[in-house]
Amino acid sequence: MAIEGTYRQGEAKPPPLHPLRASCNDHQLGHFWDEFEEKSPDLFFETAADCKIGIVEVAASSNSDISGYNGAEGAVASWVSTGNDLDVVLKRELPSSVSRVFIVQRLNSWSRVNATFETFCRVCVFCRITPRFLNIVTGFVRKFSSKDEDFMACYSDFSYPDSWKGSGKIENTSTGKDCQASLCYNIRHFERHGRALEGPWSCRQSAIHQTYCPSTERSSWIVIQPPQYFDSGLQDGGPISTLHPLGLHIQYLAVAILNWRAYLDYIAEKLKLLNEQVAICKPYHEFEIDFSSMQQVHNLRQKLFYAHSILKNTANTLSSIGTHEHCIARIGKLSTCIHDQFQRELRNMSSELKNYGQTVRKLLSQSNDIRLMYDDILKFHGQELMHHNGVRLAQMAQADSVETKVMVSLVDKTSQDSRTMRIVTIVALCYLPANLVVSFFSTTLVWFESESEAVQSSSKYVLRVHQEIWIAALTTLILTATTFFVWSWRERREKNTQLELD
């Protein structure tokens, strides 16, 4: 089997690897490229018609100059859509210590990145990204539901010349200005979405990558979906954001945590309104609390837990940036003043995040107290309903008892009527044969004749039967048969109807 990178004589030469794929293989991180390439249809647009990447050029001086600045476009010097437009911008020579910032936007937090696969890869190759940045980029895929909402990471990487590799040790890192330092991470922050929804805040995700070369004191930056005021504030960054190689991170993080105070105030106000419903002492049946109130507390607690996770991950990111900056300060021999100022800014933001974390924990504790109070009130309501239902059931049982006594009385009376009817029936059965005989002999069909009327007869009276008596017998048989037929037909009909209903 041929080894990767070689081919047998006579065989077609394999196509060259994509530069990003080759870089991932060199770092033994080829799986990052595989996942990135697999998700690219949901990451990028297919055509460049609606794509736009902003390019900002920032000079590392106290008087920061952004070439080509256009007030209408904010701090963005130029916009490119296609790979050819990007090549034109990248071929332009930059003065020493001038860095490029590539800004890639999204239409919204669930849409694709506003670039094509080809253009974004060219930007990544130009910036010589660390392969781990692709792992962060895959988190910006198009979404149709909330998923992958908790991932936050920070990666730091230093690449040295091959002459330094051998025993696995890196010597003289304090003066190794030929190295390439890479730092990338993603941040989750809150911004007002401006839509007519119940809550005015949405959680946004942003990512940043920096490649810094100490020998040229030049950086290449990639920012995906930057915070609201980041790109507009590039033109007036302070000295720390222009003199220090990592200074742009301070400005980026500052605008990322800008809305934390307002967001937590919004949560606190919501909890205050819920707390006011139970803060005043009064009989529990006067509290207008239902299950939806518990749901509101639950939703706010979920938001607070999510905020606590973001704050903790952001604090870890600041710690990693501080460690990375210490290495940069040694390699680049930064002045003590600039180095200390950068670390102070990081400590200030870390302290601010720590305070926000304490606020979140306090709100979680307060929300737990409100939840327990709501739970107790709902339990009391439940007990009251159970007592009320028990009383109603007792009343219904008492009413059933009265109805049962009435029914027993009716059954007794019915039994007496039935006994009377049986007696009447027996009496009727006793007299019915005699009545039948008397009725028969009282008709004109049968009569007695005297001797004077029946000379030939030897008896004094003679019983005579009418010759047409057969008509009476036949009519009786027909009526009896008709009655039985009608009765049988009705019985069958009722039985069939019952079977159809079943």
Short mmCIF file of C-alpha atoms in Angstrom, two decimals:
data_model
loop_
_atom_site.label_atom_id
_atom_site.label_comp_id
_atom_site.label_asym_id
_atom_site.label_seq_id
_atom_site.Cartn_x
_atom_site.Cartn_y
_atom_site.Cartn_z
CA MET A 1 0.00 0.00 0.00
CA ALA A 2 1.41 3.36 -0.97
CA ILE A 3 2.26 5.80 1.82
CA GLU A 4 0.35 9.07 1.88
CA GLY A 5 2.28 11.74 -0.01
CA THR A 6 3.98 9.19 -2.36
CA TYR A 7 2.78 7.37 -5.44
CA ARG A 8 4.00 4.41 -7.48
CA GLN A 9 5.60 4.75 -10.86
CA GLY A 10 2.99 4.72 -13.57
CA GLU A 11 0.19 5.75 -11.28
CA ALA A 12 -1.60 9.07 -11.64
CA LYS A 13 -0.31 11.66 -9.20
CA PRO A 14 -2.94 12.24 -6.51
CA PRO A 15 -4.44 15.72 -6.30
CA PRO A 16 -2.75 18.02 -3.78
CA LEU A 17 -4.31 18.27 -0.36
CA HIS A 18 -6.20 21.37 0.61
CA PRO A 19 -3.86 23.62 2.63
CA LEU A 20 -6.18 23.48 5.63
CA ARG A 21 -6.39 19.69 5.34
CA ALA A 22 -2.61 19.47 5.19
CA SER A 23 -2.27 21.71 8.24
CA CYS A 24 -4.74 19.52 10.16
CA ASN A 25 -2.79 16.40 9.20
CA ASP A 26 0.47 17.99 10.37
CA HIS A 27 -1.10 18.58 13.78
CA GLN A 28 -2.70 15.09 13.86
CA LEU A 29 -6.10 16.81 13.85
CA GLY A 30 -7.49 15.63 10.53
CA HIS A 31 -10.85 14.85 12.10
CA PHE A 32 -11.44 18.58 12.58
CA TRP A 33 -11.18 19.11 8.81
CA ASP A 34 -13.44 16.11 8.12
CA GLU A 35 -16.17 17.51 10.35
CA PHE A 36 -15.69 21.02 8.97
CA GLU A 37 -15.96 19.81 5.36
CA GLU A 38 -18.98 17.63 6.17
CA LYS A 39 -20.89 20.51 7.76
CA SER A 40 -19.86 23.12 5.17
CA PRO A 41 -23.25 23.02 3.32
CA ASP A 42 -24.92 24.17 6.53
CA LEU A 43 -22.08 26.57 7.38
CA PHE A 44 -21.69 28.64 4.22
CA PHE A 45 -23.68 29.97 1.29
CA GLU A 46 -23.22 28.37 -2.12
CA THR A 47 -23.13 31.62 -4.10
CA ALA A 48 -21.31 34.83 -3.36
CA ALA A 49 -24.18 37.11 -4.41
CA ASP A 50 -25.34 37.79 -0.85
CA CYS A 51 -22.02 37.16 0.92
CA LYS A 52 -19.87 39.86 2.39
CA ILE A 53 -16.65 39.80 4.44
CA GLY A 54 -15.36 43.00 6.01
CA ILE A 55 -11.65 43.77 6.16
CA VAL A 56 -10.23 46.25 8.65
CA GLU A 57 -6.60 47.37 8.74
CA VAL A 58 -5.38 48.44 12.17
CA ALA A 59 -2.01 50.02 12.89
CA ALA A 60 -0.16 49.18 16.11
CA SER A 61 0.44 52.75 17.29
CA SER A 62 -1.03 55.07 19.83
CA ASN A 63 -2.57 57.07 17.01
CA SER A 64 -4.45 54.19 15.44
CA ASP A 65 -5.00 54.64 11.71
CA ILE A 66 -7.52 52.61 9.79
CA SER A 67 -6.76 52.93 6.12
CA GLY A 68 -9.67 53.45 3.81
CA TYR A 69 -12.04 54.26 6.66
CA ASN A 70 -15.49 55.16 5.52
CA GLY A 71 -17.84 56.68 8.06
CA ALA A 72 -20.88 55.17 6.41
CA GLU A 73 -19.49 51.67 6.79
CA GLY A 74 -18.11 52.14 10.33
CA ALA A 75 -14.56 50.90 10.81
CA VAL A 76 -14.65 48.49 7.88
CA ALA A 77 -12.12 49.47 5.21
CA SER A 78 -13.49 47.26 2.44
CA TRP A 79 -16.01 44.51 1.73
CA VAL A 80 -15.36 41.45 -0.41
CA SER A 81 -17.70 38.75 -1.65
CA THR A 82 -15.68 36.49 -3.94
CA GLY A 83 -12.25 34.91 -3.83
CA ASN A 84 -11.02 37.22 -6.58
CA ASP A 85 -12.05 40.31 -4.65
CA LEU A 86 -10.28 38.89 -1.62
CA ASP A 87 -7.08 38.27 -3.60
CA VAL A 88 -7.04 41.88 -4.75
CA VAL A 89 -7.19 43.11 -1.15
CA LEU A 90 -4.62 40.63 0.14
CA LYS A 91 -2.09 41.50 -2.58
CA ARG A 92 -1.93 45.05 -1.32
CA GLU A 93 1.22 45.59 0.73
CA LEU A 94 0.70 46.84 4.27
CA PRO A 95 3.03 49.07 6.24
CA SER A 96 4.97 47.49 9.05
CA SER A 97 3.02 46.62 12.21
CA VAL A 98 -0.34 46.95 10.42
CA SER A 99 -2.70 44.04 11.00
CA ARG A 100 -5.76 42.87 9.12
CA VAL A 101 -9.05 42.00 10.79
CA PHE A 102 -11.49 39.87 8.79
CA ILE A 103 -15.08 40.28 9.99
CA VAL A 104 -17.55 37.57 8.99
CA GLN A 105 -21.18 38.27 9.82
CA ARG A 106 -24.36 36.16 10.04
CA LEU A 107 -27.93 37.18 9.29
CA ASN A 108 -29.04 35.84 12.67
CA SER A 109 -27.89 33.45 15.36
CA TRP A 110 -29.33 30.40 13.57
CA SER A 111 -28.32 31.20 9.98
CA ARG A 112 -25.25 30.31 7.95
CA VAL A 113 -22.01 32.25 8.02
CA ASN A 114 -22.21 35.10 5.49
CA ALA A 115 -19.47 33.74 3.22
CA THR A 116 -18.79 30.97 0.73
CA PHE A 117 -16.74 27.90 1.58
CA GLU A 118 -14.00 28.90 -0.84
CA THR A 119 -13.68 32.49 0.40
CA PHE A 120 -13.65 31.50 4.06
CA CYS A 121 -10.98 28.86 3.44
CA ARG A 122 -8.81 31.45 1.67
CA VAL A 123 -9.11 33.72 4.68
CA CYS A 124 -8.16 30.87 7.00
CA VAL A 125 -5.14 29.95 4.85
CA PHE A 126 -4.01 33.58 4.73
CA CYS A 127 -4.29 33.88 8.51
CA ARG A 128 -2.57 30.49 9.03
CA ILE A 129 -5.16 29.43 11.55
CA THR A 130 -4.63 26.69 14.08
CA PRO A 131 -6.68 23.60 13.08
CA ARG A 132 -8.56 23.72 16.37
CA PHE A 133 -10.29 26.89 15.18
CA LEU A 134 -12.28 24.71 12.75
CA ASN A 135 -13.77 22.93 15.77
CA ILE A 136 -15.15 26.28 16.92
CA VAL A 137 -16.36 27.29 13.44
CA THR A 138 -18.50 24.15 13.11
CA GLY A 139 -20.62 25.51 15.98
CA PHE A 140 -21.97 28.20 13.61
CA VAL A 141 -23.97 25.82 11.42
CA ARG A 142 -27.50 26.65 10.35
CA LYS A 143 -30.00 25.54 13.00
CA PHE A 144 -33.70 24.86 13.13
CA SER A 145 -33.86 24.27 16.90
CA SER A 146 -31.79 24.98 19.99
CA LYS A 147 -28.81 22.63 20.08
CA ASP A 148 -25.09 22.81 20.83
CA GLU A 149 -25.78 25.85 23.03
CA ASP A 150 -23.18 25.14 25.75
CA PHE A 151 -19.93 24.60 23.88
CA MET A 152 -17.23 27.17 24.67
CA ALA A 153 -13.51 26.64 24.18
CA CYS A 154 -10.22 28.51 24.09
CA TYR A 155 -7.18 27.15 22.20
CA SER A 156 -3.62 28.46 22.35
CA ASP A 157 -0.91 27.26 19.98
CA PHE A 158 2.73 28.10 19.26
CA SER A 159 4.35 26.85 16.04
CA TYR A 160 8.14 26.80 15.80
CA PRO A 161 10.55 26.14 12.90
CA ASP A 162 11.36 22.53 12.13
CA SER A 163 14.95 23.08 13.27
CA TRP A 164 13.64 23.40 16.82
CA LYS A 165 11.88 20.01 16.68
CA GLY A 166 13.75 16.85 17.37
CA SER A 167 13.94 15.73 20.94
CA GLY A 168 10.53 17.17 21.62
CA LYS A 169 12.04 20.12 23.52
CA ILE A 170 11.83 23.76 22.53
CA GLU A 171 14.79 25.82 23.46
CA ASN A 172 15.19 29.55 23.88
CA THR A 173 11.45 30.24 23.68
CA SER A 174 11.99 33.57 25.37
CA THR A 175 13.76 34.90 22.27
CA GLY A 176 12.06 32.79 19.60
CA LYS A 177 10.65 35.62 17.52
CA ASP A 178 10.35 33.38 14.46
CA CYS A 179 7.49 31.45 16.03
CA GLN A 180 3.83 31.86 15.19
CA ALA A 181 1.40 32.29 18.08
CA SER A 182 -2.27 31.44 17.58
CA LEU A 183 -5.14 32.09 19.95
CA CYS A 184 -8.80 31.34 19.26
CA TYR A 185 -11.95 31.01 21.32
CA ASN A 186 -15.69 31.54 21.19
CA ILE A 187 -17.75 33.73 23.48
CA ARG A 188 -21.45 33.64 24.31
CA HIS A 189 -23.02 36.93 25.29
CA PHE A 190 -26.42 38.61 25.47
CA GLU A 191 -27.82 41.32 23.20
CA ARG A 192 -31.23 42.89 22.67
CA HIS A 193 -32.87 41.33 19.63
CA GLY A 194 -35.35 44.16 19.00
CA ARG A 195 -38.22 41.79 18.16
CA ALA A 196 -41.71 41.85 19.63
CA LEU A 197 -41.22 38.87 21.93
CA GLU A 198 -41.84 38.30 25.62
CA GLY A 199 -38.15 38.60 26.50
CA PRO A 200 -35.99 41.33 24.93
CA TRP A 201 -32.68 39.41 25.20
CA SER A 202 -31.07 36.75 23.03
CA CYS A 203 -27.88 34.79 23.57
CA ARG A 204 -25.37 35.34 20.77
CA GLN A 205 -22.25 33.40 19.87
CA SER A 206 -19.09 34.99 18.54
CA ALA A 207 -15.65 33.60 17.74
CA ILE A 208 -12.24 35.17 17.23
CA HIS A 209 -8.89 33.90 15.97
CA GLN A 210 -5.54 35.67 16.07
CA THR A 211 -2.28 34.65 14.47
CA TYR A 212 0.66 36.75 15.68
CA CYS A 213 4.19 36.75 14.29
CA PRO A 214 6.63 38.41 16.74
CA SER A 215 9.27 38.94 14.03
CA THR A 216 7.03 41.24 11.99
CA GLU A 217 4.85 42.39 14.93
CA ARG A 218 1.87 41.75 12.68
CA SER A 219 -1.34 39.89 13.43
CA SER A 220 -4.09 38.41 11.33
CA TRP A 221 -7.53 38.31 12.90
CA ILE A 222 -10.76 36.51 12.04
CA VAL A 223 -13.92 37.54 13.89
CA ILE A 224 -17.18 35.64 13.29
CA GLN A 225 -20.42 37.41 14.22
CA PRO A 226 -18.73 40.05 16.41
CA PRO A 227 -20.60 41.70 19.30
CA GLN A 228 -22.74 44.69 18.51
CA TYR A 229 -20.23 47.48 19.15
CA PHE A 230 -16.99 45.70 18.25
CA ASP A 231 -16.46 46.67 14.61
CA SER A 232 -17.76 50.20 15.14
CA GLY A 233 -15.26 50.71 17.98
CA LEU A 234 -12.14 49.59 16.10
CA GLN A 235 -11.43 53.14 14.98
CA ASP A 236 -11.14 54.62 18.48
CA GLY A 237 -9.48 51.79 20.45
CA GLY A 238 -7.25 52.88 23.34
CA PRO A 239 -3.49 52.40 23.57
CA ILE A 240 -3.81 48.96 25.10
CA SER A 241 -5.82 47.77 22.08
CA THR A 242 -3.24 49.05 19.56
CA LEU A 243 0.17 48.85 21.25
CA HIS A 244 -0.20 45.37 22.66
CA PRO A 245 -0.22 42.49 20.11
CA LEU A 246 -3.23 41.00 21.90
CA GLY A 247 -4.85 44.33 22.65
CA LEU A 248 -7.80 43.70 20.34
CA HIS A 249 -8.89 40.88 22.64
CA ILE A 250 -9.46 43.42 25.41
CA GLN A 251 -11.75 45.48 23.20
CA TYR A 252 -13.52 42.34 21.95
CA LEU A 253 -14.13 40.96 25.44
CA ALA A 254 -15.15 44.36 26.80
CA VAL A 255 -18.05 44.68 24.34
CA ALA A 256 -18.92 40.98 24.81
CA ILE A 257 -19.55 41.42 28.55
CA LEU A 258 -21.06 44.88 28.17
CA ASN A 259 -24.70 43.78 28.52
CA TRP A 260 -24.33 41.41 31.45
CA ARG A 261 -25.38 44.03 33.98
CA ALA A 262 -28.54 44.98 32.07
CA TYR A 263 -29.41 41.33 31.42
CA LEU A 264 -29.11 40.36 35.10
CA ASP A 265 -31.13 43.45 36.05
CA TYR A 266 -33.87 42.20 33.71
CA ILE A 267 -33.87 38.78 35.40
CA ALA A 268 -33.84 40.41 38.85
CA GLU A 269 -36.84 42.57 37.91
CA LYS A 270 -38.77 39.51 36.76
CA LEU A 271 -38.01 37.74 40.04
CA LYS A 272 -39.01 40.85 41.96
CA LEU A 273 -42.45 40.85 40.35
CA LEU A 274 -42.89 37.16 41.16
CA ASN A 275 -41.71 37.72 44.72
CA GLU A 276 -44.19 40.57 45.25
CA GLN A 277 -47.05 38.11 44.70
CA VAL A 278 -46.09 36.21 47.86
CA ALA A 279 -44.21 38.83 49.89
CA ILE A 280 -47.30 40.32 51.61
CA CYS A 281 -48.72 38.27 54.48
CA LYS A 282 -52.34 37.20 53.88
CA PRO A 283 -54.44 34.02 53.95
CA TYR A 284 -53.11 31.51 51.47
CA HIS A 285 -56.42 31.26 49.62
CA GLU A 286 -56.06 34.93 48.63
CA PHE A 287 -52.80 34.31 46.70
CA GLU A 288 -53.42 34.28 42.97
CA ILE A 289 -50.88 31.56 42.29
CA ASP A 290 -51.27 28.78 39.74
CA PHE A 291 -49.07 26.32 37.88
CA SER A 292 -48.07 28.93 35.28
CA SER A 293 -46.42 30.94 38.07
CA MET A 294 -44.23 27.94 38.87
CA GLN A 295 -43.38 27.68 35.17
CA GLN A 296 -42.22 31.31 35.11
CA VAL A 297 -39.91 30.68 38.06
CA HIS A 298 -38.62 27.53 36.37
CA ASN A 299 -37.86 29.39 33.11
CA LEU A 300 -35.99 32.15 34.97
CA ARG A 301 -33.95 29.56 36.87
CA GLN A 302 -33.02 27.89 33.58
CA LYS A 303 -31.80 31.23 32.24
CA LEU A 304 -29.76 31.81 35.40
CA PHE A 305 -28.15 28.37 35.25
CA TYR A 306 -27.25 29.01 31.62
CA ALA A 307 -25.84 32.44 32.49
CA HIS A 308 -23.79 30.91 35.31
CA SER A 309 -22.30 28.37 32.89
CA ILE A 310 -21.41 31.11 30.38
CA LEU A 311 -19.81 33.27 33.06
CA LYS A 312 -17.69 30.40 34.33
CA ASN A 313 -16.52 29.46 30.82
CA THR A 314 -15.79 33.10 30.00
CA ALA A 315 -13.69 33.40 33.17
CA ASN A 316 -11.74 30.30 32.10
CA THR A 317 -11.20 31.89 28.69
CA LEU A 318 -9.78 35.05 30.33
CA SER A 319 -7.41 32.88 32.36
CA SER A 320 -6.20 31.12 29.21
CA ILE A 321 -5.71 34.47 27.46
CA GLY A 322 -3.65 35.68 30.41
CA THR A 323 -1.41 32.61 30.23
CA HIS A 324 -1.02 33.05 26.46
CA GLU A 325 -0.13 36.70 26.94
CA HIS A 326 2.67 35.84 29.38
CA CYS A 327 4.31 33.75 26.64
CA ILE A 328 3.83 36.51 24.07
CA ALA A 329 5.36 39.04 26.47
CA ARG A 330 8.48 36.86 26.89
CA ILE A 331 8.86 36.12 23.19
CA GLY A 332 8.12 39.64 21.96
CA LYS A 333 9.96 41.32 24.82
CA LEU A 334 7.08 43.64 25.50
CA SER A 335 7.60 46.55 27.83
CA THR A 336 6.63 45.96 31.43
CA CYS A 337 4.14 48.81 31.28
CA ILE A 338 2.20 47.36 28.32
CA HIS A 339 2.35 43.84 29.74
CA ASP A 340 1.10 44.94 33.17
CA GLN A 341 -1.62 47.10 31.67
CA PHE A 342 -2.93 44.15 29.65
CA GLN A 343 -2.96 41.90 32.71
CA ARG A 344 -4.72 44.59 34.73
CA GLU A 345 -7.44 44.84 32.10
CA LEU A 346 -7.89 41.08 32.22
CA ARG A 347 -8.06 41.13 36.02
CA ASN A 348 -10.62 43.92 35.90
CA MET A 349 -12.83 41.95 33.54
CA SER A 350 -12.33 38.80 35.59
CA SER A 351 -13.38 40.70 38.71
CA GLU A 352 -16.44 42.00 36.87
CA LEU A 353 -17.37 38.50 35.75
CA LYS A 354 -16.85 37.25 39.31
CA ASN A 355 -19.28 39.87 40.57
CA TYR A 356 -21.80 38.85 37.92
CA GLY A 357 -21.35 35.25 39.01
CA GLN A 358 -22.13 36.20 42.60
CA THR A 359 -25.21 38.06 41.39
CA VAL A 360 -26.35 34.98 39.49
CA ARG A 361 -25.90 32.79 42.56
CA LYS A 362 -27.85 35.27 44.67
CA LEU A 363 -30.68 35.33 42.12
CA LEU A 364 -30.68 31.53 42.01
CA SER A 365 -31.00 31.41 45.79
CA GLN A 366 -33.81 33.99 45.69
CA SER A 367 -35.61 32.13 42.92
CA ASN A 368 -35.35 28.91 44.92
CA ASP A 369 -37.02 30.62 47.91
CA ILE A 370 -39.79 31.91 45.63
CA ARG A 371 -40.22 28.46 44.13
CA LEU A 372 -40.54 26.86 47.58
CA MET A 373 -43.08 29.49 48.63
CA TYR A 374 -45.09 28.93 45.44
CA ASP A 375 -44.91 25.19 46.02
CA ASP A 376 -46.24 25.53 49.58
CA ILE A 377 -49.11 27.75 48.44
CA LEU A 378 -50.04 25.32 45.68
CA LYS A 379 -49.90 22.46 48.17
CA PHE A 380 -52.26 24.34 50.50
CA HIS A 381 -54.57 25.00 47.56
CA GLY A 382 -54.45 21.31 46.74
CA GLN A 383 -55.27 20.33 50.31
CA GLU A 384 -58.16 22.80 50.36
CA LEU A 385 -59.51 21.38 47.13
CA MET A 386 -59.20 17.85 48.52
CA HIS A 387 -61.09 18.90 51.67
CA HIS A 388 -63.75 20.65 49.59
CA ASN A 389 -64.10 17.60 47.37
CA GLY A 390 -64.33 15.36 50.45
CA VAL A 391 -67.17 17.46 51.86
CA ARG A 392 -68.99 17.38 48.53
CA LEU A 393 -68.54 13.61 48.31
CA ALA A 394 -69.93 13.23 51.85
CA GLN A 395 -72.94 15.34 50.87
CA MET A 396 -73.44 13.27 47.76
CA ALA A 397 -73.18 10.06 49.81
CA GLN A 398 -75.79 11.40 52.23
CA ALA A 399 -78.09 12.29 49.36
CA ASP A 400 -77.54 8.82 47.92
CA SER A 401 -78.46 7.32 51.30
CA VAL A 402 -81.76 9.25 51.32
CA GLU A 403 -82.46 8.16 47.76
CA THR A 404 -81.64 4.58 48.73
CA LYS A 405 -84.21 4.69 51.56
CA VAL A 406 -86.82 6.05 49.14
CA MET A 407 -85.99 3.29 46.70
CA VAL A 408 -86.31 0.65 49.45
CA SER A 409 -89.72 2.07 50.33
CA LEU A 410 -90.75 1.97 46.68
CA VAL A 411 -89.52 -1.61 46.42
CA ASP A 412 -91.64 -2.55 49.47
CA LYS A 413 -94.69 -0.94 47.98
CA THR A 414 -94.02 -2.59 44.64
CA SER A 415 -93.70 -5.91 46.42
CA GLN A 416 -97.06 -5.37 48.12
CA ASP A 417 -98.66 -4.41 44.81
CA SER A 418 -97.14 -7.48 43.23
CA ARG A 419 -98.57 -9.70 46.00
CA THR A 420 -102.00 -8.14 45.51
CA MET A 421 -101.74 -8.64 41.76
CA ARG A 422 -100.83 -12.29 42.27
CA ILE A 423 -103.95 -12.80 44.43
CA VAL A 424 -106.13 -11.06 41.86
CA THR A 425 -104.57 -13.17 39.14
CA ILE A 426 -105.25 -16.40 41.03
CA VAL A 427 -108.89 -15.38 41.59
CA ALA A 428 -109.20 -14.51 37.91
CA LEU A 429 -107.72 -17.88 36.94
CA CYS A 430 -110.28 -19.63 39.15
CA TYR A 431 -113.26 -17.86 37.54
CA LEU A 432 -111.87 -17.75 33.98
CA PRO A 433 -112.87 -21.34 32.92
CA ALA A 434 -116.39 -20.92 34.27
CA ASN A 435 -116.63 -17.52 32.58
CA LEU A 436 -115.45 -19.08 29.31
CA VAL A 437 -118.02 -21.90 29.49
CA VAL A 438 -120.89 -19.58 30.41
CA SER A 439 -119.87 -17.14 27.64
CA PHE A 440 -119.79 -19.95 25.10
CA PHE A 441 -123.19 -21.26 25.99
CA SER A 442 -124.63 -17.74 26.08
CA THR A 443 -123.90 -17.16 22.42
CA THR A 444 -126.32 -17.84 19.51
CA LEU A 445 -124.04 -20.55 18.22
CA VAL A 446 -125.37 -22.95 20.87
CA TRP A 447 -128.93 -23.22 22.17
CA PHE A 448 -131.46 -25.67 23.71
CA GLU A 449 -134.73 -26.72 22.08
CA SER A 450 -137.86 -28.01 23.93
CA GLU A 451 -139.66 -31.25 23.05
CA SER A 452 -142.26 -29.42 21.11
CA GLU A 453 -139.51 -28.13 18.82
CA ALA A 454 -137.71 -31.50 18.56
CA VAL A 455 -140.28 -34.18 18.15
CA GLN A 456 -137.87 -36.85 17.19
CA SER A 457 -135.69 -36.33 20.20
CA SER A 458 -136.18 -38.58 23.22
CA SER A 459 -135.01 -35.95 25.77
CA LYS A 460 -137.00 -33.12 27.11
CA TYR A 461 -134.44 -30.47 25.97
CA VAL A 462 -132.06 -30.84 23.07
CA LEU A 463 -128.66 -28.99 22.65
CA ARG A 464 -128.33 -27.43 19.25
CA VAL A 465 -125.09 -26.16 17.57
CA HIS A 466 -125.16 -23.69 14.72
CA GLN A 467 -123.92 -25.06 11.42
CA GLU A 468 -121.56 -22.03 10.84
CA ILE A 469 -119.67 -22.51 14.14
CA TRP A 470 -116.64 -23.43 12.10
CA ILE A 471 -116.35 -19.76 11.05
CA ALA A 472 -115.85 -18.74 14.69
CA ALA A 473 -113.26 -21.49 15.19
CA LEU A 474 -111.40 -20.54 12.00
CA THR A 475 -111.43 -16.83 12.87
CA THR A 476 -110.07 -17.62 16.33
CA LEU A 477 -107.22 -19.69 14.87
CA ILE A 478 -106.34 -16.96 12.33
CA LEU A 479 -106.28 -14.21 14.97
CA THR A 480 -104.19 -16.38 17.32
CA ALA A 481 -101.69 -17.18 14.55
CA THR A 482 -101.51 -13.49 13.53
CA THR A 483 -100.86 -12.46 17.12
CA PHE A 484 -98.03 -14.96 17.52
CA PHE A 485 -96.51 -13.95 14.16
CA VAL A 486 -96.51 -10.22 15.02
CA TRP A 487 -95.00 -10.94 18.43
CA SER A 488 -92.27 -13.14 16.95
CA TRP A 489 -91.43 -10.51 14.28
CA ARG A 490 -91.08 -7.73 16.85
CA GLU A 491 -88.85 -9.94 19.02
CA ARG A 492 -86.48 -10.66 16.12
CA ARG A 493 -86.38 -6.99 15.11
CA GLU A 494 -85.49 -5.82 18.60
CA LYS A 495 -82.79 -8.51 18.85
CA ASN A 496 -81.21 -7.46 15.50
CA THR A 497 -81.31 -3.80 16.50
CA GLN A 498 -79.51 -4.61 19.75
CA LEU A 499 -76.81 -6.58 17.90
CA GLU A 500 -76.20 -3.64 15.51
CA LEU A 501 -75.83 -1.26 18.47
CA ASP A 502 -73.36 -3.62 20.19
#
